[in-house]
N, CA, C and O atoms as a GROMACS GRO file, in nm:
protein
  420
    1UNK      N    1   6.417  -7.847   7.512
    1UNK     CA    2   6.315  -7.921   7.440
    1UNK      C    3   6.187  -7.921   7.521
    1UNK      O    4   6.197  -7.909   7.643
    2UNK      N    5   6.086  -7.931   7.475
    2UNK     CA    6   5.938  -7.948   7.548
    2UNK      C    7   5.892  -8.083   7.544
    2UNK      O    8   5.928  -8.167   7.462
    3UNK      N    9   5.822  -8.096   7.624
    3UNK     CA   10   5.764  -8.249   7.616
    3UNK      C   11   5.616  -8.232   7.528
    3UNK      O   12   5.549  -8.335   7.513
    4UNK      N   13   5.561  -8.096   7.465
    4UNK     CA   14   5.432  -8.061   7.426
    4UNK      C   15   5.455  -7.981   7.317
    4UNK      O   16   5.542  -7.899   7.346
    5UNK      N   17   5.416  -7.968   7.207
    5UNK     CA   18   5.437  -7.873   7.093
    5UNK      C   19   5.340  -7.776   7.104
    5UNK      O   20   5.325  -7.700   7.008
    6UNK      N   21   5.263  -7.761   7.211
    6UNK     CA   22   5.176  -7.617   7.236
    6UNK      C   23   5.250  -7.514   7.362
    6UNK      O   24   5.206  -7.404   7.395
    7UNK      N   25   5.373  -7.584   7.423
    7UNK     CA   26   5.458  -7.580   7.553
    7UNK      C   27   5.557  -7.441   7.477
    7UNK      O   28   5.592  -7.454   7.360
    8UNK      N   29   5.592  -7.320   7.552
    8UNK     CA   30   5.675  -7.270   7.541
    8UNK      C   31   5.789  -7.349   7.574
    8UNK      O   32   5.795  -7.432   7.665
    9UNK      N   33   5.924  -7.301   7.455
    9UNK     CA   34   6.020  -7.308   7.483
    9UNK      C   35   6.097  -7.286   7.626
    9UNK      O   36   6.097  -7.183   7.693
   10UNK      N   37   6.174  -7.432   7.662
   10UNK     CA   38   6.200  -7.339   7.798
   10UNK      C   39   6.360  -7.247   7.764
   10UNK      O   40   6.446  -7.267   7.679
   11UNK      N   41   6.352  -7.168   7.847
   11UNK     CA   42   6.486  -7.078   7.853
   11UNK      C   43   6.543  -7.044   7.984
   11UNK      O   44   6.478  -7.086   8.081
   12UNK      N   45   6.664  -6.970   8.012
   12UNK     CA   46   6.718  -6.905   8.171
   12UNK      C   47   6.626  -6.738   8.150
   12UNK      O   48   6.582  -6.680   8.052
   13UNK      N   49   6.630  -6.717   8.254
   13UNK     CA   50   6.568  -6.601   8.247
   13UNK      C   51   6.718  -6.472   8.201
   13UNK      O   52   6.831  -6.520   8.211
   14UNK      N   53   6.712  -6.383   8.175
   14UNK     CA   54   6.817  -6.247   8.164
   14UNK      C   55   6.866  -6.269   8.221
   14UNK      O   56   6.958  -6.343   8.184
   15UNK      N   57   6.860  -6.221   8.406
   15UNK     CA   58   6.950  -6.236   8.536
   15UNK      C   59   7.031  -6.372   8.539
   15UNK      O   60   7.144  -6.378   8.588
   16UNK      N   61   6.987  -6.445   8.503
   16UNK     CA   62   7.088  -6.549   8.514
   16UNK      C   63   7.220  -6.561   8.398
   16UNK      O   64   7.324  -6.621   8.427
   17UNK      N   65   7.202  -6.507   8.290
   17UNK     CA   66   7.288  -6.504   8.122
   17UNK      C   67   7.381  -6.363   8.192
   17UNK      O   68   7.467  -6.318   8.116
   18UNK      N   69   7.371  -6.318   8.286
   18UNK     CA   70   7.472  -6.211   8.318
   18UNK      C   71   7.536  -6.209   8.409
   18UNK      O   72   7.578  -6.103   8.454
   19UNK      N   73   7.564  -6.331   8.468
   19UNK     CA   74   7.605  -6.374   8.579
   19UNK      C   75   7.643  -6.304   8.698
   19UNK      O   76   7.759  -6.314   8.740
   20UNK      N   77   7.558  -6.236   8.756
   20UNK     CA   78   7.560  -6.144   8.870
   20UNK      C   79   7.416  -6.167   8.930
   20UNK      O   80   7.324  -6.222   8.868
   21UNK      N   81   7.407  -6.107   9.087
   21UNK     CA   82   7.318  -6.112   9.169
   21UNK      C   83   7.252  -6.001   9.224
   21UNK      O   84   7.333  -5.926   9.278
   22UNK      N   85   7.108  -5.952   9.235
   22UNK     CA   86   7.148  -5.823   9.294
   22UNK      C   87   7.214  -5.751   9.385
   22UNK      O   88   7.244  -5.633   9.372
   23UNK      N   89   7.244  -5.844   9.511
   23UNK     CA   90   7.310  -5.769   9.606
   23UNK      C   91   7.497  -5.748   9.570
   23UNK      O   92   7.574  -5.838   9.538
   24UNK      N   93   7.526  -5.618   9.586
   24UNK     CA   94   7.701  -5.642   9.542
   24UNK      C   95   7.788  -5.594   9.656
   24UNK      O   96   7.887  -5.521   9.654
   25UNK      N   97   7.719  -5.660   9.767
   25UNK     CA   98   7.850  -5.615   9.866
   25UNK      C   99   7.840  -5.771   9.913
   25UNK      O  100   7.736  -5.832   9.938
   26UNK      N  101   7.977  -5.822   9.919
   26UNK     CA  102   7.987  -5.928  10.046
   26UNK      C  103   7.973  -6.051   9.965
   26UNK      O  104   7.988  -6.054   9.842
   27UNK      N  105   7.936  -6.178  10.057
   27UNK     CA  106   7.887  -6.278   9.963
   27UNK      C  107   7.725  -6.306   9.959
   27UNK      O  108   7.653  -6.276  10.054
   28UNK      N  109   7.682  -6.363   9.845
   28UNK     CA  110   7.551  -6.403   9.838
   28UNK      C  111   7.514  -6.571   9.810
   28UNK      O  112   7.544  -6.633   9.708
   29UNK      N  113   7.474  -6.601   9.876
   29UNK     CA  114   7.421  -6.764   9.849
   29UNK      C  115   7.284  -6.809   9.800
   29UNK      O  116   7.183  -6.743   9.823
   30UNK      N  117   7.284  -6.880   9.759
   30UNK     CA  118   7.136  -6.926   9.694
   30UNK      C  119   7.145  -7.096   9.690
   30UNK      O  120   7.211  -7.156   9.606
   31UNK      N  121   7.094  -7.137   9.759
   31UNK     CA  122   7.076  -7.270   9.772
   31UNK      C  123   6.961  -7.346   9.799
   31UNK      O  124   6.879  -7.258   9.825
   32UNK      N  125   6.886  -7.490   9.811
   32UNK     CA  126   6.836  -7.523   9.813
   32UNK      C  127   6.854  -7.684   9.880
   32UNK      O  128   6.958  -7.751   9.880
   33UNK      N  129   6.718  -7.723   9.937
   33UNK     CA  130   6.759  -7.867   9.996
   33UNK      C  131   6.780  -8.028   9.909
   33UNK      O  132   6.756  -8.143   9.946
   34UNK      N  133   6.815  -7.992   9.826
   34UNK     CA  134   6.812  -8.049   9.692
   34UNK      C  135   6.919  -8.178   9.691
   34UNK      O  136   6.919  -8.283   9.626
   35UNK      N  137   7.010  -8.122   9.792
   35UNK     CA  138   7.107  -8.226   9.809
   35UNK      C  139   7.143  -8.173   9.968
   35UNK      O  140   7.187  -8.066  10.010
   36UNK      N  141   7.105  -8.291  10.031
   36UNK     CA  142   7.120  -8.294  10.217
   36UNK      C  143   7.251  -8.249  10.226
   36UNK      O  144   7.240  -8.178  10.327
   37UNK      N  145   7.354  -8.240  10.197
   37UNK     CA  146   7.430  -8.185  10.237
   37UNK      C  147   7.483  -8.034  10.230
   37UNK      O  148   7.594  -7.994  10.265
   38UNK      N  149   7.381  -7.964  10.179
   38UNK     CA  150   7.416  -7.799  10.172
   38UNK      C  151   7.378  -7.726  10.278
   38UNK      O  152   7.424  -7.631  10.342
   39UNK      N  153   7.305  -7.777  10.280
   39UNK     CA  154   7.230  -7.675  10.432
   39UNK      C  155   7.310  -7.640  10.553
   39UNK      O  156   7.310  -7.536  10.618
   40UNK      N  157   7.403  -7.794  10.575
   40UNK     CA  158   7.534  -7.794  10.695
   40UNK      C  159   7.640  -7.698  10.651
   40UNK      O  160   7.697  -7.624  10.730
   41UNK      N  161   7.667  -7.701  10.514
   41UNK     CA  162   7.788  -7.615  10.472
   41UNK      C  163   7.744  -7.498  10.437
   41UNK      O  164   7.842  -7.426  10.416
   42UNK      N  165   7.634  -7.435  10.417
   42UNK     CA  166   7.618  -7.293  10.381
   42UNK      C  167   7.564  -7.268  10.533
   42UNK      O  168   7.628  -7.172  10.577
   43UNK      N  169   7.471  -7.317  10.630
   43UNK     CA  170   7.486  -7.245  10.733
   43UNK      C  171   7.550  -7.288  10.842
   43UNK      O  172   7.515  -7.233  10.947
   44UNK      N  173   7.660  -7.396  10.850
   44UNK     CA  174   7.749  -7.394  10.910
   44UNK      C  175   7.876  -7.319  10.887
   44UNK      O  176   7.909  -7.204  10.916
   45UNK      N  177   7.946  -7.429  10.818
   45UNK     CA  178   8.078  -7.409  10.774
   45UNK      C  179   8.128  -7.254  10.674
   45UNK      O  180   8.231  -7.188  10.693
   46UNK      N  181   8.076  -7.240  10.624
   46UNK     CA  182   8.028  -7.074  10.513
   46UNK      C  183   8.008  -6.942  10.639
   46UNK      O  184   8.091  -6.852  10.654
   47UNK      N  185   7.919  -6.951  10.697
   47UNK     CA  186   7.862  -6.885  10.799
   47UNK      C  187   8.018  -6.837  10.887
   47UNK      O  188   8.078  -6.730  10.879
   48UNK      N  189   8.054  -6.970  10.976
   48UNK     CA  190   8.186  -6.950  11.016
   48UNK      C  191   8.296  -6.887  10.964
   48UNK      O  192   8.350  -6.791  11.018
   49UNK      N  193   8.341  -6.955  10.826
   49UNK     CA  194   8.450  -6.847  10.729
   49UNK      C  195   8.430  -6.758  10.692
   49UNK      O  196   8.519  -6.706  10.624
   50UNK      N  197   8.290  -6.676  10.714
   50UNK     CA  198   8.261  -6.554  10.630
   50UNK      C  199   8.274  -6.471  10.746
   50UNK      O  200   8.333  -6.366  10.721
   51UNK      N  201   8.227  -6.489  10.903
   51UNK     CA  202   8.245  -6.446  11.003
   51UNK      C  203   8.376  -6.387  11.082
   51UNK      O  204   8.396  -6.284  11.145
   52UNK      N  205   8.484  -6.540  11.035
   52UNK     CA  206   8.607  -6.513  11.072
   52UNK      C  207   8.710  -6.389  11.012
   52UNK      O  208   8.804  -6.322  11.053
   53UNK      N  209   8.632  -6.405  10.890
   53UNK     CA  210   8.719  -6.292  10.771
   53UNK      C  211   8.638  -6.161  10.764
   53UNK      O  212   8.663  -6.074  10.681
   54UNK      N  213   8.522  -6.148  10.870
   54UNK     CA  214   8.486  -6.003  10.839
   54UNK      C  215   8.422  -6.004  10.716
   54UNK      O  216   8.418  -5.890  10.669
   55UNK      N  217   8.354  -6.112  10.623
   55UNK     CA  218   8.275  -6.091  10.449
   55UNK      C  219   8.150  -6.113  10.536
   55UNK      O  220   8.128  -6.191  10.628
   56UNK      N  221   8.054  -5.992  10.460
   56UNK     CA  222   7.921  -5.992  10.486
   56UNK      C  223   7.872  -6.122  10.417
   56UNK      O  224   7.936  -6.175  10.327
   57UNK      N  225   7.747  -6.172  10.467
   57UNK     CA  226   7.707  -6.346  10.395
   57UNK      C  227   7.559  -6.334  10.428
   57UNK      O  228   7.512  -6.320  10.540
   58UNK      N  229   7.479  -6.342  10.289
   58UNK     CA  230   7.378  -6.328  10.289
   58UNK      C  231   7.322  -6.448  10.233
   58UNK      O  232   7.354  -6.493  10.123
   59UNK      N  233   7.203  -6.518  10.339
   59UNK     CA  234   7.199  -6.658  10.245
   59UNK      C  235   7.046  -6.654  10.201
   59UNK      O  236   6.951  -6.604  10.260
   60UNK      N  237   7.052  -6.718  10.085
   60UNK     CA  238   6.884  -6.695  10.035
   60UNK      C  239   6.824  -6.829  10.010
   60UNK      O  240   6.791  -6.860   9.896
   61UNK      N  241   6.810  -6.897  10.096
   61UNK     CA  242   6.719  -7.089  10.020
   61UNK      C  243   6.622  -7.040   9.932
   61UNK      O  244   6.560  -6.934   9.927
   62UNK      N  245   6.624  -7.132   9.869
   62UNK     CA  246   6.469  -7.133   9.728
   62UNK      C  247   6.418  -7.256   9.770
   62UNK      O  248   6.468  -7.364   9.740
   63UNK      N  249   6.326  -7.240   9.834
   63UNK     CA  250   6.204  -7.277   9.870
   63UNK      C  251   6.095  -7.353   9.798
   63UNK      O  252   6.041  -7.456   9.838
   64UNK      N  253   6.069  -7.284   9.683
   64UNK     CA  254   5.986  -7.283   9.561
   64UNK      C  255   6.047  -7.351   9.402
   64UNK      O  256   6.168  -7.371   9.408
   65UNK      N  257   5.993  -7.382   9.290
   65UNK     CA  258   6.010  -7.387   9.215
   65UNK      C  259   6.014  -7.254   9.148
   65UNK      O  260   6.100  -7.216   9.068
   66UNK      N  261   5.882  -7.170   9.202
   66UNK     CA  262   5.938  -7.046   9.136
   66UNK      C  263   6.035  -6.954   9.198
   66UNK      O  264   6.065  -6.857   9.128
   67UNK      N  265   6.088  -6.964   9.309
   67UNK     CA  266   6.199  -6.870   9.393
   67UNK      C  267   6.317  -6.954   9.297
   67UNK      O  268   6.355  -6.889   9.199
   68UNK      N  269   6.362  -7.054   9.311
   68UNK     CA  270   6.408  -7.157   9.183
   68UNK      C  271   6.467  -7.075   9.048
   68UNK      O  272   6.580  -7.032   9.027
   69UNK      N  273   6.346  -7.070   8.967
   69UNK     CA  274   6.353  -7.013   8.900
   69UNK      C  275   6.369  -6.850   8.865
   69UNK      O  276   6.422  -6.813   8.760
   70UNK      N  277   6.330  -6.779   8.941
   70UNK     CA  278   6.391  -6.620   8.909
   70UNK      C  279   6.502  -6.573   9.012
   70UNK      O  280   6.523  -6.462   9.061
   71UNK      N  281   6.600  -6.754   9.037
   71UNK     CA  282   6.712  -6.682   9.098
   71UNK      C  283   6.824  -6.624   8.976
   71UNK      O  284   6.799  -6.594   8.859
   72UNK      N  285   6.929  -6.623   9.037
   72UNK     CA  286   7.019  -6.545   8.945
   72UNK      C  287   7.088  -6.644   8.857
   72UNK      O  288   7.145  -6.618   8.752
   73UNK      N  289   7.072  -6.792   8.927
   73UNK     CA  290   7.170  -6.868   8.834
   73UNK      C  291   7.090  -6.987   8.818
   73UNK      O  292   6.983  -6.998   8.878
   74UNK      N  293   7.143  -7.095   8.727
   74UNK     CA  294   7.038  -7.231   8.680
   74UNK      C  295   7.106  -7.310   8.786
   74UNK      O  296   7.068  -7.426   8.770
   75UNK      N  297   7.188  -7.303   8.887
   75UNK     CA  298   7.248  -7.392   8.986
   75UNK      C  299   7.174  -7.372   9.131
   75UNK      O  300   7.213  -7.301   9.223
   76UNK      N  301   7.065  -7.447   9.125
   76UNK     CA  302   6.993  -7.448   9.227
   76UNK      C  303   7.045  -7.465   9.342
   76UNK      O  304   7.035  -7.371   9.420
   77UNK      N  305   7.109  -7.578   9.382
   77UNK     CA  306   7.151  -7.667   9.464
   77UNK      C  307   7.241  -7.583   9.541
   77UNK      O  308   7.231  -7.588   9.663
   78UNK      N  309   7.336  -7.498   9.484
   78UNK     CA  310   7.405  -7.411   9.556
   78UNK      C  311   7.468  -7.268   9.454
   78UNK      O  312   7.484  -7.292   9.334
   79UNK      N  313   7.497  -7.145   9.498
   79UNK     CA  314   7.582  -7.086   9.375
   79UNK      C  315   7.622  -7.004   9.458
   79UNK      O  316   7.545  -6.966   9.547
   80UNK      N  317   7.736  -6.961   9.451
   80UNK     CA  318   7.773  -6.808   9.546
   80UNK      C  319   7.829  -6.708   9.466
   80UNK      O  320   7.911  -6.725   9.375
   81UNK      N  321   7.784  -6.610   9.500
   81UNK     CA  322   7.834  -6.472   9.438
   81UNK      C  323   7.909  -6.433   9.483
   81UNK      O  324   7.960  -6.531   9.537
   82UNK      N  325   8.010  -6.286   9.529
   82UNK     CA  326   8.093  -6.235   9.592
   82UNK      C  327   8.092  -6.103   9.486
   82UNK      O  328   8.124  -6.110   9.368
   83UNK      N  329   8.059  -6.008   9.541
   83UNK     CA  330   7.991  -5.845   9.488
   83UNK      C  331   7.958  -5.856   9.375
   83UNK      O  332   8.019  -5.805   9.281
   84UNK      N  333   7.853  -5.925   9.365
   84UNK     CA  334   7.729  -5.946   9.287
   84UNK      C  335   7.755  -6.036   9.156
   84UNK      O  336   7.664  -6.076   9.083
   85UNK      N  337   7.915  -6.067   9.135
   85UNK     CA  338   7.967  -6.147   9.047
   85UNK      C  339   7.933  -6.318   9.114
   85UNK      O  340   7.935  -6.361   9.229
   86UNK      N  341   7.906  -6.376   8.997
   86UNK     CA  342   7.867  -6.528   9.021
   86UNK      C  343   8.045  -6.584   9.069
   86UNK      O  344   8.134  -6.507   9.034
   87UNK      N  345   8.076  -6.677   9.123
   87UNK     CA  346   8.190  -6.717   9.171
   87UNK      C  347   8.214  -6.866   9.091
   87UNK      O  348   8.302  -6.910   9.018
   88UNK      N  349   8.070  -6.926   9.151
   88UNK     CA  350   8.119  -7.096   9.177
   88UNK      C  351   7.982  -7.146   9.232
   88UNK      O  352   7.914  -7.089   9.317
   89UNK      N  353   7.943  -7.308   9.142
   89UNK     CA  354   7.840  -7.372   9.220
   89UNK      C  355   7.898  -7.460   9.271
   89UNK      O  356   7.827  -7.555   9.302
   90UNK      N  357   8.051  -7.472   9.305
   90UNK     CA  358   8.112  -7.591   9.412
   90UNK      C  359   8.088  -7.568   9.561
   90UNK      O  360   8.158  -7.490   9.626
   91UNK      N  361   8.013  -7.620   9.600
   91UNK     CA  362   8.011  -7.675   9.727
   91UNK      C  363   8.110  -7.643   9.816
   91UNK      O  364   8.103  -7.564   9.910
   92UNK      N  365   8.213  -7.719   9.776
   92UNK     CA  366   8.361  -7.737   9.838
   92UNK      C  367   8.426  -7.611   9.880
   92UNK      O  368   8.518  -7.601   9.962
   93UNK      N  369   8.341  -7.473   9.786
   93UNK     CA  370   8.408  -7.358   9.831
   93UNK      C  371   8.371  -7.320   9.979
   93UNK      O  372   8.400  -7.212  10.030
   94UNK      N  373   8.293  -7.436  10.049
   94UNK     CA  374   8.232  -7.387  10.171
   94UNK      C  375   8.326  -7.452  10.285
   94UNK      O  376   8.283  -7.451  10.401
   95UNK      N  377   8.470  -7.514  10.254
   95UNK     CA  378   8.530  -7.541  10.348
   95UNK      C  379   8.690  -7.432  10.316
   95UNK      O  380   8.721  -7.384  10.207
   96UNK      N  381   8.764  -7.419  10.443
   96UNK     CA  382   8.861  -7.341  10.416
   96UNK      C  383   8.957  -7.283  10.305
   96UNK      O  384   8.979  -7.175  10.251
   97UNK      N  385   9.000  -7.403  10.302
   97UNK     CA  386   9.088  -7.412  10.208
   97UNK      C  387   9.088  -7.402  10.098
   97UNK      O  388   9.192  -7.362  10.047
   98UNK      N  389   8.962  -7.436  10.006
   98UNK     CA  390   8.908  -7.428   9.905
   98UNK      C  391   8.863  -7.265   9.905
   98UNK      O  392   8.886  -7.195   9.806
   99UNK      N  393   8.801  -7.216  10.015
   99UNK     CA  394   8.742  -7.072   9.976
   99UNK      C  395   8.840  -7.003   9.972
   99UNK      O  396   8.835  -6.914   9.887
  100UNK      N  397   8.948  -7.009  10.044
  100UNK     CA  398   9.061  -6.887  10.052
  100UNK      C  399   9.158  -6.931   9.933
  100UNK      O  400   9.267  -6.874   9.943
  101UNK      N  401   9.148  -7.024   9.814
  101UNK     CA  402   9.189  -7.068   9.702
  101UNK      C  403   9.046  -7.004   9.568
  101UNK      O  404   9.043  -7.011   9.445
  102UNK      N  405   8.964  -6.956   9.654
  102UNK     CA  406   8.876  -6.940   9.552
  102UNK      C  407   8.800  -6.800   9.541
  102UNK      O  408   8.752  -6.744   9.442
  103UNK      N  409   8.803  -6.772   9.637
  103UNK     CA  410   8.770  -6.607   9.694
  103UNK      C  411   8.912  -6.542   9.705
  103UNK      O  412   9.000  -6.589   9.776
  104UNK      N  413   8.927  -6.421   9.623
  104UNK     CA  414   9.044  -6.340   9.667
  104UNK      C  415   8.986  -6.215   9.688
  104UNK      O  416   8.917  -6.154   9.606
  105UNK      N  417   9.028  -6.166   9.843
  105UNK     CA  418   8.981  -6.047   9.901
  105UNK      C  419   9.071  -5.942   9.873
  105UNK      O  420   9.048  -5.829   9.916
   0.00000   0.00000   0.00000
């Protein structure tokens, strides 16, 4: 909905309705400081499990409203890919147990 009847419609862009990322090797992250607690788990805890297991981990913050917007998915706050397929915007996949329940290599 718009708040203006002269306002384009808003929409997701393409890249995001196809749920993939460009990069397709490894994992990809896209997150933002949106909620204080991501930043510890994507470059802590994520960082570590992706390290231990040998998965390449590429992390991308959005910064911007528009980096924001022409990411790959409407889940700002966090989203991870794994070869270029969207996975999951849970969080939770950034501690052990949960990722090796949620990532199959």
């Amino acid at each position: 909905m718009t708040f203006d009847d002269n306002c384009t419609l808003p929409h997701f862009n393409d890249c995001v309705k196809n749920g993939e990322c460009p990069d397709k090797q490894g994992l990809v992250v896209y997150y933002s400081n949106r909620c204080p607690f991501t930043d510890y788990y994507v470059n802590g805890m994520l960082k570590v499990i992706a390290g231990t297991r040998n998965i390449p981990l590429k992390i991308i913050k959005l910064e911007t409203a528009e980096q924001a917007q022409l990411s790959p998915s409407p889940a700002t706050i966090f989203s991870l890919f794994h070869n270029g397929k969207f996975i999951t915007n849970d969080l939770s996949v950034c501690t052990e147990k949960r990722f090796d329940k949620t990532i199959t290599l």
